[in-house]
Coordinates of C-alpha atoms in Angstrom, one line a residue:
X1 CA 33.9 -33.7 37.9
X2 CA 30.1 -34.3 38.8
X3 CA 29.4 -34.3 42.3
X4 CA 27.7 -37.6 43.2
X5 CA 24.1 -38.1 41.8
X6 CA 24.6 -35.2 39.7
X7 CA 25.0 -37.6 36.5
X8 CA 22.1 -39.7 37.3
X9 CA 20.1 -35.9 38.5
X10 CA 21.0 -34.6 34.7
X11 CA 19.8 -37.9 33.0
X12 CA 16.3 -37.9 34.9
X13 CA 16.1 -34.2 34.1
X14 CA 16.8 -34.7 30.2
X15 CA 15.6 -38.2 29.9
X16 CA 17.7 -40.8 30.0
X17 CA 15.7 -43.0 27.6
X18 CA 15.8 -40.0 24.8
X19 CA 17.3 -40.8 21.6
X20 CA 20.7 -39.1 20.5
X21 CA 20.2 -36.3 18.1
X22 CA 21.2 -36.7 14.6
X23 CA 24.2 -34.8 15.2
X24 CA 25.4 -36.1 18.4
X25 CA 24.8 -39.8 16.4
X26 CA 27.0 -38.4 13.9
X27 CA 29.9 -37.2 16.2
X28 CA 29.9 -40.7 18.6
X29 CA 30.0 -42.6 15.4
X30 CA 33.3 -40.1 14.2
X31 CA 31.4 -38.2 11.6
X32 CA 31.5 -35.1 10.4
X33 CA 28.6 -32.5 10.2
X34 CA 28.0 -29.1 8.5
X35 CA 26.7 -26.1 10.4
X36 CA 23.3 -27.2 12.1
X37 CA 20.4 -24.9 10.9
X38 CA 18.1 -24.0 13.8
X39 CA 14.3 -22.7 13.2
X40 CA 11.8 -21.3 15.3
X41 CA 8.3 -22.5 15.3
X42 CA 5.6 -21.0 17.6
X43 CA 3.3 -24.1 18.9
X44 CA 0.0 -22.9 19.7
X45 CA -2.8 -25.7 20.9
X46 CA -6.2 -25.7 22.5
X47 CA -8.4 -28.6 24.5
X48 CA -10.4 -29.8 26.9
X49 CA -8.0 -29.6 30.2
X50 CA -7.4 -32.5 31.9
X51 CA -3.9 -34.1 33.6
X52 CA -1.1 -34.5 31.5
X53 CA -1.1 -32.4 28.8
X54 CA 1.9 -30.5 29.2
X55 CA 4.2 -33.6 30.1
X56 CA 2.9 -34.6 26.7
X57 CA 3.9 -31.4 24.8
X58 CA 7.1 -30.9 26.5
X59 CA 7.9 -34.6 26.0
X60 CA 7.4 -34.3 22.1
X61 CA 8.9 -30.9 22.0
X62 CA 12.2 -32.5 23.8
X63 CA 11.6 -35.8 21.5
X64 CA 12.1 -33.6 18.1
X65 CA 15.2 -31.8 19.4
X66 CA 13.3 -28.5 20.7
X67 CA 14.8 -26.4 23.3
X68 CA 11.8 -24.0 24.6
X69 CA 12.5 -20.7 24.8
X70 CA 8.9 -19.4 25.7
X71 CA 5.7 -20.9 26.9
X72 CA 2.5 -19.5 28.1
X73 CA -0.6 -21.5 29.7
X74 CA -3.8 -21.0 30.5
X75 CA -6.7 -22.9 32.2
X76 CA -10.6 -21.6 31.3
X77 CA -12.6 -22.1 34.7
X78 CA -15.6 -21.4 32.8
X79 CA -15.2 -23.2 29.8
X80 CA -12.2 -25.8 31.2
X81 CA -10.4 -25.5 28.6
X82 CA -6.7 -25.5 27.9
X83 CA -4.8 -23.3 26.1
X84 CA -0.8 -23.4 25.2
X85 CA 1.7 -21.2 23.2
X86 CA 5.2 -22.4 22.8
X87 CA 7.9 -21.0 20.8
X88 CA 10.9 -23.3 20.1
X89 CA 14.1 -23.8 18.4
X90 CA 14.9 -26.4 16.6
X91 CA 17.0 -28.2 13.7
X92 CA 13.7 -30.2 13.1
X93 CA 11.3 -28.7 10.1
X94 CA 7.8 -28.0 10.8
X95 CA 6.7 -31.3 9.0
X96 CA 8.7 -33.0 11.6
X97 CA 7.3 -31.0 14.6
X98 CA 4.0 -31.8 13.7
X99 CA 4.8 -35.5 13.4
X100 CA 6.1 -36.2 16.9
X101 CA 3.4 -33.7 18.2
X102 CA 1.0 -35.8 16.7
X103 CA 0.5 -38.8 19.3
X104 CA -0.4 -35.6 22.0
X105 CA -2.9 -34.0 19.7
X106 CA -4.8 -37.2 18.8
X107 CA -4.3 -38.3 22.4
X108 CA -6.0 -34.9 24.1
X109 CA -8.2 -34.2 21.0
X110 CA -6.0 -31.2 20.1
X111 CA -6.5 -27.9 17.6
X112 CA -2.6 -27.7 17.3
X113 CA -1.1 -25.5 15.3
X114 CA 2.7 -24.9 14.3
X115 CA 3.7 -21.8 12.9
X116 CA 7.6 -20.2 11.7
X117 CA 8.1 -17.4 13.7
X118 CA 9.6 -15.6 11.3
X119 CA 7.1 -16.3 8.3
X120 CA 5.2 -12.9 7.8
X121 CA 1.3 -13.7 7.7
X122 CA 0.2 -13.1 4.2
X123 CA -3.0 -10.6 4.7
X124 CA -5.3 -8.8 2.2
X125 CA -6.5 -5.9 3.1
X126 CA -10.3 -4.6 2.5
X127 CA -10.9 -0.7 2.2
X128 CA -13.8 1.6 1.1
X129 CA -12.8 5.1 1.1
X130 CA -11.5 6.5 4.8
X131 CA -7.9 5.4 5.0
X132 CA -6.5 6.6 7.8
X133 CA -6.8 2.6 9.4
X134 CA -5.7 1.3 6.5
X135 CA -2.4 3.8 6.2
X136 CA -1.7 2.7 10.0
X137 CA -1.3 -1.1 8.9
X138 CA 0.6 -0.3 5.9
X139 CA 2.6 2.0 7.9
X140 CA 3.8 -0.4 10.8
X141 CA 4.1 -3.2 8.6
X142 CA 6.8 -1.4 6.3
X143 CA 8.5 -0.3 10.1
X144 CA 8.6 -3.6 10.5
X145 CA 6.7 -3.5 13.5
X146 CA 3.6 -5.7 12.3
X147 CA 5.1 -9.5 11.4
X148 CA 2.4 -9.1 8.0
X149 CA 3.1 -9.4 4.1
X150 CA 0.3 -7.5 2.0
X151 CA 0.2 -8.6 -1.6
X152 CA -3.6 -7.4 -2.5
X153 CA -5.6 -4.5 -1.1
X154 CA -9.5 -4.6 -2.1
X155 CA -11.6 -1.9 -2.2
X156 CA -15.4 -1.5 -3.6
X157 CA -14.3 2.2 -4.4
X158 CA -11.0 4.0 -5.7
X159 CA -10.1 6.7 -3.8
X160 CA -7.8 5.2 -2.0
X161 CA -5.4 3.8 -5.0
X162 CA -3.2 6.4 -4.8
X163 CA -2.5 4.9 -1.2
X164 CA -1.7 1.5 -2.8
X165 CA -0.1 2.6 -5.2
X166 CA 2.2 4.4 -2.8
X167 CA 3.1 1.4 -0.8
X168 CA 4.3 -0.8 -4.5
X169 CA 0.8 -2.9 -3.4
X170 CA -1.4 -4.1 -6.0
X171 CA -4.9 -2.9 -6.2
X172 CA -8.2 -4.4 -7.0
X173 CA -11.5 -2.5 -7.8
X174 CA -14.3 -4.7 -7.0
X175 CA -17.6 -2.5 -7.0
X176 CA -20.4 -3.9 -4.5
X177 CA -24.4 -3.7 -5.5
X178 CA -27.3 -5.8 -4.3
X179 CA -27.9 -6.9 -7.9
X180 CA -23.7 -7.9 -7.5
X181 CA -22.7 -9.0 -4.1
X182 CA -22.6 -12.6 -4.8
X183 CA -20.1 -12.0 -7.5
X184 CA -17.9 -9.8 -5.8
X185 CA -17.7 -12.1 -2.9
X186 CA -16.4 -14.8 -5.2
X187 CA -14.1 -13.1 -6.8
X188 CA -12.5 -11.7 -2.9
X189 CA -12.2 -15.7 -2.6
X190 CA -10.5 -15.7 -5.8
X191 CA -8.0 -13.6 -4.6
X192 CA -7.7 -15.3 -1.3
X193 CA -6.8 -18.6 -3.1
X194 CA -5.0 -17.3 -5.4
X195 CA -2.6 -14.9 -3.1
X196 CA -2.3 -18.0 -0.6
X197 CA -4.3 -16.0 2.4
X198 CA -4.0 -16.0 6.1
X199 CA -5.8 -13.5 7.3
X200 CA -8.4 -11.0 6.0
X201 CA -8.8 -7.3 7.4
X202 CA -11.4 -5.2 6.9
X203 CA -10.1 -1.6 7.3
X204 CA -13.3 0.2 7.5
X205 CA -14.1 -1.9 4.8
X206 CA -18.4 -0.3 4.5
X207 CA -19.9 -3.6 3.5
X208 CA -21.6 -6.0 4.9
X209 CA -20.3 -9.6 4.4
X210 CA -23.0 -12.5 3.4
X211 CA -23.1 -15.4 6.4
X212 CA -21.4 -17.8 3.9
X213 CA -18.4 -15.5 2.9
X214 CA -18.4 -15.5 7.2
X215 CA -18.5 -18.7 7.3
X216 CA -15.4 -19.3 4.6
X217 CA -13.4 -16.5 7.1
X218 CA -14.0 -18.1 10.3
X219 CA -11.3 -17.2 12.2
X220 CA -9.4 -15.6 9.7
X221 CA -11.2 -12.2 9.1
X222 CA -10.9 -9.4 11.5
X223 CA -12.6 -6.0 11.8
X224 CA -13.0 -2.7 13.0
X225 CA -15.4 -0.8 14.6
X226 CA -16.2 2.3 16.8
X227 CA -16.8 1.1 20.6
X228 CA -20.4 2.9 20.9
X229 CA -22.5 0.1 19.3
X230 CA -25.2 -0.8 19.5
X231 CA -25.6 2.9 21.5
X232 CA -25.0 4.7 18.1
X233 CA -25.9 2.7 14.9
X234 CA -25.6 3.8 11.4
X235 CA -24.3 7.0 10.4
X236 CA -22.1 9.5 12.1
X237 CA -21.8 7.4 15.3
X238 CA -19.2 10.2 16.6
X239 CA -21.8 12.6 15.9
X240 CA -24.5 11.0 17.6
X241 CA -22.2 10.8 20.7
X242 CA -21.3 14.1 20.7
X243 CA -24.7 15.1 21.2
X244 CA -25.3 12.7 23.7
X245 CA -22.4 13.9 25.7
X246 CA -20.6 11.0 26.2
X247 CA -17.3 10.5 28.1
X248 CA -15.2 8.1 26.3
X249 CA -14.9 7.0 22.9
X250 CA -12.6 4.0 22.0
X251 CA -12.9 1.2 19.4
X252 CA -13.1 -2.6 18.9
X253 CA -11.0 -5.1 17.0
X254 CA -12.9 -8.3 16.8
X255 CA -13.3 -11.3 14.1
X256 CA -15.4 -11.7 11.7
X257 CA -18.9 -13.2 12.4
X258 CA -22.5 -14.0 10.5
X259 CA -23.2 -11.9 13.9
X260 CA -22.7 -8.1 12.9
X261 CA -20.1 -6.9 14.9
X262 CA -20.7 -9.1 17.5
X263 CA -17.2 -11.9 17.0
X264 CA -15.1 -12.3 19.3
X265 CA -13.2 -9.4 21.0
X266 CA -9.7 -9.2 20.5
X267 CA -8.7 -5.9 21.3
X268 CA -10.5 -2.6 22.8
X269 CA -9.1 1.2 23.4
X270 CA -11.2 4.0 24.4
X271 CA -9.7 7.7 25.3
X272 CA -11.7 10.6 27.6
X273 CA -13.5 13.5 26.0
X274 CA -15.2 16.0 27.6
X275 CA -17.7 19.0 27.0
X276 CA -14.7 21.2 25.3
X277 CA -14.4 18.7 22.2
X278 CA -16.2 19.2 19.1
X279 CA -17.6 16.7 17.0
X280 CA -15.0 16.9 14.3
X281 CA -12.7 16.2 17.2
X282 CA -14.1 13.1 18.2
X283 CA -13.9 12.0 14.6
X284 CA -10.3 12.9 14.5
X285 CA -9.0 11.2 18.2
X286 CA -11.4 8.1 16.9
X287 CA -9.6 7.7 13.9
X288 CA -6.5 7.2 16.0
X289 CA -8.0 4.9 18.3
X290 CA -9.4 2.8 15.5
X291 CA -5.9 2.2 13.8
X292 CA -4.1 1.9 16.9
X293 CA -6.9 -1.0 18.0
X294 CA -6.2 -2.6 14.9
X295 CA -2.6 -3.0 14.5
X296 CA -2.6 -4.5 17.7
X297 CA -5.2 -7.1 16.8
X298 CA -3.4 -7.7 13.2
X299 CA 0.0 -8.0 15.1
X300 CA -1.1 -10.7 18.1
X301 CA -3.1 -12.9 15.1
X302 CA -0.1 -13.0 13.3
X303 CA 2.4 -14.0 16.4
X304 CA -0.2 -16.3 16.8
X305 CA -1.3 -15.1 20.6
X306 CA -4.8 -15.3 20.2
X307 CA -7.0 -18.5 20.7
X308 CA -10.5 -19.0 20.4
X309 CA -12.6 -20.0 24.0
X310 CA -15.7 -20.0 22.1
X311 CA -17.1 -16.5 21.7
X312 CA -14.3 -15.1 24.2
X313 CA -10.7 -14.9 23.3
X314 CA -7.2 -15.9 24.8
X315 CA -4.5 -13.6 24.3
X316 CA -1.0 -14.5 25.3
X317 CA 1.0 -11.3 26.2

């Protein structure tokens, strides 16, 4: 038995004006259910902070059946704004979740976003002709380690097919000129629409992208690059740095911008050199920090642990 004020403790904790579950209307009323399917949805939201926003959430969240199994927060003191992940389980379907999250979002002006956990994030992949960053993606996402589904890789040369090819992915040629560019950038839309895309990644992908195919990507494109710009632009960046003698060497994930390589950071590595390391060797230990860089940007975009703070990013661990 309860001790006394324990009832009254549990129904102010729950809330005692929440509605009954489907289920638990079912049982009181001496029916019979089936197995109860639970799903897991990650909520993710941004806004301008101010009181009250997580009573909001939580009280939707608890409205729609959710029990929360994770939840991160965080308060911008420059920007003040707020930023939430949630993950959740629940019988409810993402249709549903959205719907009694709905009054919060309209109330505090929301981006809200809500995501299966388990859905894989379709991605296409763009190449050129290096492809050791591309093999690392491919790599950890048939481990299993990288939550992404590749249907299409894009290249604007062929060497690496065979690569494609080895991974059962399909393949698409489309060659890049200045007289072509336009052409070739609607036909990569093509394929986005047509393959249902989530997320773009360029993979040492050597081309420039036009501010309006930027602009169509916004927050769905992310790329690569060595960490020495704008020190050493154009080619052989490794080489350049070699000569200079530098001490570290590291790359940058970041998203896609009209701004060349200039998007908003999501993640960085460098490693030490020294004297002793030749210039082929700082291609080589590059290469590695360039994929490992990557997959680690791919993978928190598609758990849904980044959010935008303008040109700055939030990353939920």
């Amino acid at each position: 038995m309860p001790a006394p004020g324990q009832a009254a403790a549990e129904r102010h904790l729950h809330g005692s004006e929440t509605r009954p579950s489907s289920t638990e209307r079912l049982h009181r009323a001496g029916g019979t259910v089936g197995p109860v399917t639970t799903n897991e949805f990650i909520v993710s939201l941004s806004c301008s902070d101010r009181p009250g926003i997580v009573h909001a959430v939580s009280g939707a969240l608890l409205e729609a059946g959710c029990n929360i199994t994770e939840s991160q927060q965080f308060e911008s003191p420059e920007t003040h704004n707020f930023f939430m992940r949630v993950s959740v389980a629940t019988a409810s379907t993402a249709a549903e979740l959205e719907l009694a999250l709905a009054p919060a979002a309209g109330a505090f002006a929301m981006e809200l976003r809500v995501t299966p956990e388990d859905r894989p994030l379709r991605t296409l992949i763009m190449c050129s002709k290096e492809g050791h960053v591309l093999n690392d993606l491919l790599f950890a996402q048939r481990s299993g380690t990288l939550p992404i589904e590749v249907p299409v890789i894009v290249s604007n040369h062929l060497e690496l097919k065979p690569m494609a090819d080895f991974y059962g992915i399909d393949f698409v040629h489309i060659p890049v000129t200045s007289t072509t560019k336009a052409q070739a950038e609607a036909k990569l839309l093509e394929l986005v629409a047509e393959h249902d895309i989530d997320l773009v990644v360029l993979a040492r992908y050597m081309q420039i992208l036009s501010d309006d195919l930027c602009r169509a990507l916004n927050g769905k494109a992310i790329n690569i690059h060595h960490s020495f710009l704008p020190s050493f632009m154009g080619a052989k960046p490794y080489h350049q740095a070699h000569a200079r003698g530098v001490k570290l060497i590291g790359a940058t994930a970041h998203y896609v911008t009209a701004d060349l390589d200039e998007g908003p950071i999501i993640e960085q590595e460098v490693i030490r050199v020294d004297h002793a390391r030749t210039a082929a060797q700082f291609v080589a230990m590059g290469r590695n920090v360039e994929g490992r860089a990557l997959v680690r940007a791919v993978q928190w975009h598609a758990e849904q642990r980044v959010l935008l703070d303008g040109n700055r990013t939030v990353i939920f661990s």
